[in-house]
Short mmCIF file of C-alpha atoms in Angstrom, two decimals:
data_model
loop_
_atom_site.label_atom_id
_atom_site.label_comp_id
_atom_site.label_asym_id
_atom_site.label_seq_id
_atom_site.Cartn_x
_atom_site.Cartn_y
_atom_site.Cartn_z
CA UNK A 1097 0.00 0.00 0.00
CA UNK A 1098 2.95 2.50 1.03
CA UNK A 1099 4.23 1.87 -2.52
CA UNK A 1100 1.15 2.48 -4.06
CA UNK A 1101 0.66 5.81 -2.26
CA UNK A 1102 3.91 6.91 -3.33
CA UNK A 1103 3.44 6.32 -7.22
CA UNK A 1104 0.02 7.93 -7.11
CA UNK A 1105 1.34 10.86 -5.52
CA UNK A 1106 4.90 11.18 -7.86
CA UNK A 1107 2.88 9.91 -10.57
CA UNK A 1108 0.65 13.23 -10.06
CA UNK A 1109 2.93 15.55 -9.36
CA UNK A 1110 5.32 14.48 -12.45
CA UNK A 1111 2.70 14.95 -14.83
CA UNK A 1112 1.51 17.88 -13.57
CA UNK A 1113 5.26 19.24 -13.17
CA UNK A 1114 5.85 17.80 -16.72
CA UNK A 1115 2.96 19.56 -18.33
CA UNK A 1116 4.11 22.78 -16.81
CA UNK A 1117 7.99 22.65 -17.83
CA UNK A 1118 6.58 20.93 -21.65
CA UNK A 1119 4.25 24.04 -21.97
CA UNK A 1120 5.41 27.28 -20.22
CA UNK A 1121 8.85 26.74 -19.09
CA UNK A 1122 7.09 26.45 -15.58
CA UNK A 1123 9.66 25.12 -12.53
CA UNK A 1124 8.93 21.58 -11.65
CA UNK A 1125 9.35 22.42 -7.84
CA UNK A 1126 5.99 24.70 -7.78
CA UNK A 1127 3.95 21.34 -8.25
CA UNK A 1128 6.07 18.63 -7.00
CA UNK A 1129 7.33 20.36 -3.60
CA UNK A 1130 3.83 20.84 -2.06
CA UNK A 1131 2.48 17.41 -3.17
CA UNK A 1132 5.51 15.93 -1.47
CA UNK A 1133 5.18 17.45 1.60
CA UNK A 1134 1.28 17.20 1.53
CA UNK A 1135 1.17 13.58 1.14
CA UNK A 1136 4.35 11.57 1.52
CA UNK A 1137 5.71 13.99 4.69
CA UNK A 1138 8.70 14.62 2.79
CA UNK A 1139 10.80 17.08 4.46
CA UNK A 1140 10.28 20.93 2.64
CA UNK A 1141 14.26 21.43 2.14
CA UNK A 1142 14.61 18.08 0.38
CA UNK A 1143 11.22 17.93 -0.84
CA UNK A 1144 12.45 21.27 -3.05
CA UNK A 1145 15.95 19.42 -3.54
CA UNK A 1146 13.91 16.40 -5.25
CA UNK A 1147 11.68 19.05 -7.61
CA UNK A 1148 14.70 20.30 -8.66
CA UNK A 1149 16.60 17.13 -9.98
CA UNK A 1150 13.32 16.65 -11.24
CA UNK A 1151 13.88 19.75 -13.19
CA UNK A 1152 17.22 19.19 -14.96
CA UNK A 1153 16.13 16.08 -17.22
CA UNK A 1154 12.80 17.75 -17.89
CA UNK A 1155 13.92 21.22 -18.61
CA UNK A 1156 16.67 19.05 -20.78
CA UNK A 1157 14.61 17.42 -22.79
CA UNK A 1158 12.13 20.13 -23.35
CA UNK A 1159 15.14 22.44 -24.31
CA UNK A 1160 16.28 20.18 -27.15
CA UNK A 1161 13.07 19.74 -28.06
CA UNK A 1162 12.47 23.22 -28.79
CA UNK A 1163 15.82 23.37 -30.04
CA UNK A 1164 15.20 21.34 -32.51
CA UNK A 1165 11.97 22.82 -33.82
CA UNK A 1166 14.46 25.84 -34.02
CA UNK A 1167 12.33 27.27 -30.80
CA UNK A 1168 15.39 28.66 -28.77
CA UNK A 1169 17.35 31.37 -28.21
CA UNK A 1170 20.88 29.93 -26.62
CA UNK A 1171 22.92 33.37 -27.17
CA UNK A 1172 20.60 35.76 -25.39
CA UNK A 1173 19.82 32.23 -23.01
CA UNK A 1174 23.01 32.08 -21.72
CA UNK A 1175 24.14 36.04 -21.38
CA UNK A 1176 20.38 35.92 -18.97
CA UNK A 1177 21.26 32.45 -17.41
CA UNK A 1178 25.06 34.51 -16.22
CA UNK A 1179 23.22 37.27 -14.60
CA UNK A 1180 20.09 35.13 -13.16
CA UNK A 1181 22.65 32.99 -11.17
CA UNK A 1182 24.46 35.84 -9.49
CA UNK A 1183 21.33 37.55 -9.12
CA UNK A 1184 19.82 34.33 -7.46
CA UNK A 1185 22.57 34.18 -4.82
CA UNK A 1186 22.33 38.00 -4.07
CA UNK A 1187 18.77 37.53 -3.38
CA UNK A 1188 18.83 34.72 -1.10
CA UNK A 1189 21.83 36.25 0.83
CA UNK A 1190 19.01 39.17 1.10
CA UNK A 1191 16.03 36.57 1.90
CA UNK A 1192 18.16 35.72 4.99
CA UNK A 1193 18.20 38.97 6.31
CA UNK A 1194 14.88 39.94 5.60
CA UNK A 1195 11.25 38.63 6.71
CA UNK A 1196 9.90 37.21 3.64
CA UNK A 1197 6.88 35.09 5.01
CA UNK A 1198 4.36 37.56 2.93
CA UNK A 1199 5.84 36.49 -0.31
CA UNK A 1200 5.61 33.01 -0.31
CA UNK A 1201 2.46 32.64 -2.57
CA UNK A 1202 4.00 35.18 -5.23
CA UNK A 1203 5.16 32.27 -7.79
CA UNK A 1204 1.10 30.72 -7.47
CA UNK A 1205 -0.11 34.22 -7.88
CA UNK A 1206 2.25 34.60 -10.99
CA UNK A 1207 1.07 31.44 -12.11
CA UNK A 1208 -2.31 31.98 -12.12
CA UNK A 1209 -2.72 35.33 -13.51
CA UNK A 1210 -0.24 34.48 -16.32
CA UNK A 1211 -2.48 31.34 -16.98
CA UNK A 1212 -5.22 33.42 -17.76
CA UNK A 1213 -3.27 36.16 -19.23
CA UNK A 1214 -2.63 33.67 -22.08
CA UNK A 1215 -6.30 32.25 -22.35
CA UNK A 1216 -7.88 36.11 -22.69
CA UNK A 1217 -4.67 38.40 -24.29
CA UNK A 1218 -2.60 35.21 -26.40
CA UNK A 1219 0.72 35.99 -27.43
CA UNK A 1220 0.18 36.47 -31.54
CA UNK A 1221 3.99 37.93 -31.68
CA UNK A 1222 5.74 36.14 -35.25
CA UNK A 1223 9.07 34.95 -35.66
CA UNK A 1224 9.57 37.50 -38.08
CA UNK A 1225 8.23 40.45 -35.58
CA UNK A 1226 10.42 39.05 -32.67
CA UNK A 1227 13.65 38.71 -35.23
CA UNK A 1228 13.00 42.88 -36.28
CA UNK A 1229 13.87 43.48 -32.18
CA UNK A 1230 17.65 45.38 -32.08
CA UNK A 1231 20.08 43.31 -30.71
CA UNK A 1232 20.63 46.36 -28.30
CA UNK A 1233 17.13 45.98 -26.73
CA UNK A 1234 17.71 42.01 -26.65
CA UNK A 1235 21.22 42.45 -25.02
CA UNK A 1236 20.06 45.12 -22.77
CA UNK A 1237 16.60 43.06 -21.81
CA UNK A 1238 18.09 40.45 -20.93
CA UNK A 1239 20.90 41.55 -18.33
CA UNK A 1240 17.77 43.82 -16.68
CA UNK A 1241 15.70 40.51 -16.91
CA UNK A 1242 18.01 38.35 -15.39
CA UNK A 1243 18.53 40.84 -12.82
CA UNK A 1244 15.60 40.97 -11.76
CA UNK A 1245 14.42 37.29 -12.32
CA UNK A 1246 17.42 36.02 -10.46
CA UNK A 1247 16.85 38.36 -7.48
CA UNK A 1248 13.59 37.15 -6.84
CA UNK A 1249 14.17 33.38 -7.51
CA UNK A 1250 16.60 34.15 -4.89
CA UNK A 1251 14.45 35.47 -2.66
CA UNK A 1252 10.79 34.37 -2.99
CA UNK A 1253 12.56 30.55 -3.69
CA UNK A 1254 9.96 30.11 -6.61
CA UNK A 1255 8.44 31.63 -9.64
CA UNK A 1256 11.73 31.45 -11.87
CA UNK A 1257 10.61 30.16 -14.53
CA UNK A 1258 6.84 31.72 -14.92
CA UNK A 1259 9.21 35.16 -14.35
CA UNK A 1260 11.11 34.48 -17.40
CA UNK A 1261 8.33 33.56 -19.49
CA UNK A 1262 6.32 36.76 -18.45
CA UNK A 1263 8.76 39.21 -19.54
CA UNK A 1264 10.49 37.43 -22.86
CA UNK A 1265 6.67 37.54 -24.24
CA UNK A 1266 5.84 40.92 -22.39
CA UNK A 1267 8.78 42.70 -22.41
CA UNK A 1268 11.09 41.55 -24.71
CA UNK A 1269 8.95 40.71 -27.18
CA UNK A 1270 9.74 36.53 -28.03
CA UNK A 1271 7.18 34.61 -30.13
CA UNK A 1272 5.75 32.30 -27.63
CA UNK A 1273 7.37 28.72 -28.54
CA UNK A 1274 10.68 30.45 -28.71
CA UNK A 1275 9.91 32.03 -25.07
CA UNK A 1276 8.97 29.25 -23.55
CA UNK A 1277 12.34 27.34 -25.44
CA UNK A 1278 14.49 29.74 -23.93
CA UNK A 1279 13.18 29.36 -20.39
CA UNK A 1280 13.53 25.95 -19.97
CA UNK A 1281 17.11 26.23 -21.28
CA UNK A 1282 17.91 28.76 -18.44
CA UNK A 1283 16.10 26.58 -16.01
CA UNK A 1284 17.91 23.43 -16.86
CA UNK A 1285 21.24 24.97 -15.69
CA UNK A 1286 19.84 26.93 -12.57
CA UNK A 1287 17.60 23.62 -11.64
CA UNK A 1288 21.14 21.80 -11.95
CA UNK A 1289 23.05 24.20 -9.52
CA UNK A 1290 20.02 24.46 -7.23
CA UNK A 1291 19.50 20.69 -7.27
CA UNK A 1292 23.17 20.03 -6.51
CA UNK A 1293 23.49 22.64 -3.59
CA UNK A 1294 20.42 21.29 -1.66
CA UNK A 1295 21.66 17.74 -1.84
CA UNK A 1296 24.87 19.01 -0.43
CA UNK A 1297 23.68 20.79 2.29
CA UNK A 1298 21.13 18.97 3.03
CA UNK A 1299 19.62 15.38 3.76
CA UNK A 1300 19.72 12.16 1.44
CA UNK A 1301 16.00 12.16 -0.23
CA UNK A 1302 14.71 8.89 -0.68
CA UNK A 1303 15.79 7.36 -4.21
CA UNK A 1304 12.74 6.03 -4.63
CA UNK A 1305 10.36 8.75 -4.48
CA UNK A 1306 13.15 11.05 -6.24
CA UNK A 1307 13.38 8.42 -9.06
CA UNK A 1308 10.31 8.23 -9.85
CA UNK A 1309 9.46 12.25 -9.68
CA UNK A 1310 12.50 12.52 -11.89
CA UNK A 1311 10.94 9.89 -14.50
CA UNK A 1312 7.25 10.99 -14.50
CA UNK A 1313 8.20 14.84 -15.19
CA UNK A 1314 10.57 13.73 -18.28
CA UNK A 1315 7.95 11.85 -19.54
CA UNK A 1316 5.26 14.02 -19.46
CA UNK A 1317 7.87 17.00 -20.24
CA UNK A 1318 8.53 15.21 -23.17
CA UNK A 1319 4.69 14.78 -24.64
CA UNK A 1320 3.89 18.34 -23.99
CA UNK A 1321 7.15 19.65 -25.50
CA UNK A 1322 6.26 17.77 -28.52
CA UNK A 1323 2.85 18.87 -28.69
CA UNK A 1324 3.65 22.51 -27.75
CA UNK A 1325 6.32 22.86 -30.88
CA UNK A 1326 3.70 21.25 -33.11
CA UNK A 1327 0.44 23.46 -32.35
CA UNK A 1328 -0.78 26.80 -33.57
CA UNK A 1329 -0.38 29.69 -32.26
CA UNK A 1330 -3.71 30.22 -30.57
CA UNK A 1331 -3.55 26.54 -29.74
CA UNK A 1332 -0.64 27.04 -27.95
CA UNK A 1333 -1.60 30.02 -25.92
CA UNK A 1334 -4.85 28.32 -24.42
CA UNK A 1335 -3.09 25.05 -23.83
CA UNK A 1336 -0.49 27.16 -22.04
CA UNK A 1337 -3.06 28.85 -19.96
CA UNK A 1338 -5.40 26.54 -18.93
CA UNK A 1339 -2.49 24.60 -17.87
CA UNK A 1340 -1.21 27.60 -15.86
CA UNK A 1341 -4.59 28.14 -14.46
CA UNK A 1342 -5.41 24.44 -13.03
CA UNK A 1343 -1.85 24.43 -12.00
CA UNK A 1344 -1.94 27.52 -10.20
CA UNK A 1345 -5.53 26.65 -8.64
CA UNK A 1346 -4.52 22.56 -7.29
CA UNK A 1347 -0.87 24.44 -5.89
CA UNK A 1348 -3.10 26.88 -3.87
CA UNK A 1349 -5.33 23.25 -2.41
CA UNK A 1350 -2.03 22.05 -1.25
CA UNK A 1351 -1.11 24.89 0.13
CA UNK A 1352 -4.29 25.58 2.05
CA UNK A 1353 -4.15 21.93 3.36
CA UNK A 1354 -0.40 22.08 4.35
CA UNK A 1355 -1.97 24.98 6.76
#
């Protein structure tokens, strides 16, 4: 039966950590962290350390998935990806220092209001449109973005990737697949250094609920990358928001039962 519980519940929170890293670049450790803690008793720190690891191979494989549909953006990826990391440390040195307790549903609230940002005001921006941007603006965007991105993944904990994805589409103006191609790149590498920090100052998580958290997101990472690279525009967008939107909604449950 204890078995049983525990594939439900990584089964779940893979797929639903899957669909949101496949479809909007979303961090694995918004979904898989709470159900963790919620049902298996998993210990917050390592439960966060598990999401994580979870992240790398999904992020991964969604990356060279849009990478291969020619989704992805790796110079302007990795100039942000340098600045978010900094960034991130600089705003958890300031987390510690600094009562934070009021900003721990930011990422959810992000989450939700981009979901149905997407579903009532799609992004329609071309590849042609997004290739017209200077590389000035895109050079300049992105060390302000990963400023600012890496500050507060540093010091909410959360909300990375839902960050990233709200200001290449708002701000910086990236056609949505390429966006979303570009965020899971970046979050592959911070996922990785996140990932390998908690293990290391932290406790051993249990293989066998990490395994299996690790394979359930990559698979369902995988299908939704797939399917996001092959859809239409419009397609896209409302997949991408109603995803953000039940997401966002089942987080806030756990949340309110954790309490």
């Amino acid at each position: 039966m204890e078995f049983l519980i525990i594939f439900i519940v990584t089964f779940l929170a893979g797929m639903g950590a899957g669909l949101g890293t496949g479809f909007a670049g979303m961090s694995a450790a918004a979904v898989i962290t709470p159900m963790l803690v919620t049902f298996l008793g998993v210990n917050p720190y390592t439960a966060v350390g598990i999401a994580l690891a979870s992240d790398v191979l999904a992020s991964g494989v969604s990356a060279f998935t849009y990478r291969k549909n020619k989704n992805l953006d790796v110079k302007n990826g990795l100039l942000m990806m340098g600045i978010i990391l900094i960034f991130t440390i600089v705003g958890s040195y300031i987390s510690s220092k600094v009562p934070s307790q009021t900003m721990g549903g930011f990422s959810t609230f992000v989450t939700l209001m981009l979901g149905v940002k997407f579903i009532l005001k799609p992004v329609m921006t071309t590849k042609a449109e997004m290739e017209a941007v200077s590389k000035k603006r895109k050079i300049v965007g992105s060390i302000i973005s990963g400023v600012f991105v890496g500050f507060i993944c540093g010091f909410v904990g959360a909300g990375g990737g839902m960050m990233m994805l709200l200001i290449l589409t708002g701000v910086l103006g990236y056609e949505l697949k390429t966006a979303v191609g570009t965020s899971v790149f970046i979050m592959t590498f911070t996922a990785l250094t996140g990932a390998v920090s908690h293990f290391s100052l932290g406790d051993s998580p249990d293989v066998l609920v990490m395994a299996l958290c690790i394979l359930f997101t990559f698979i369902w990472a995988r299908i939704a990358a797939k399917f996001a690279n092959k859809a239409k525009p419009e397609t896209l967008n409302r997949a991408v928001g109603v995803v953000l939107v039940v997401l966002g909604v089942v987080i806030l449950g756990f949340e309110y039962l954790v309490k």
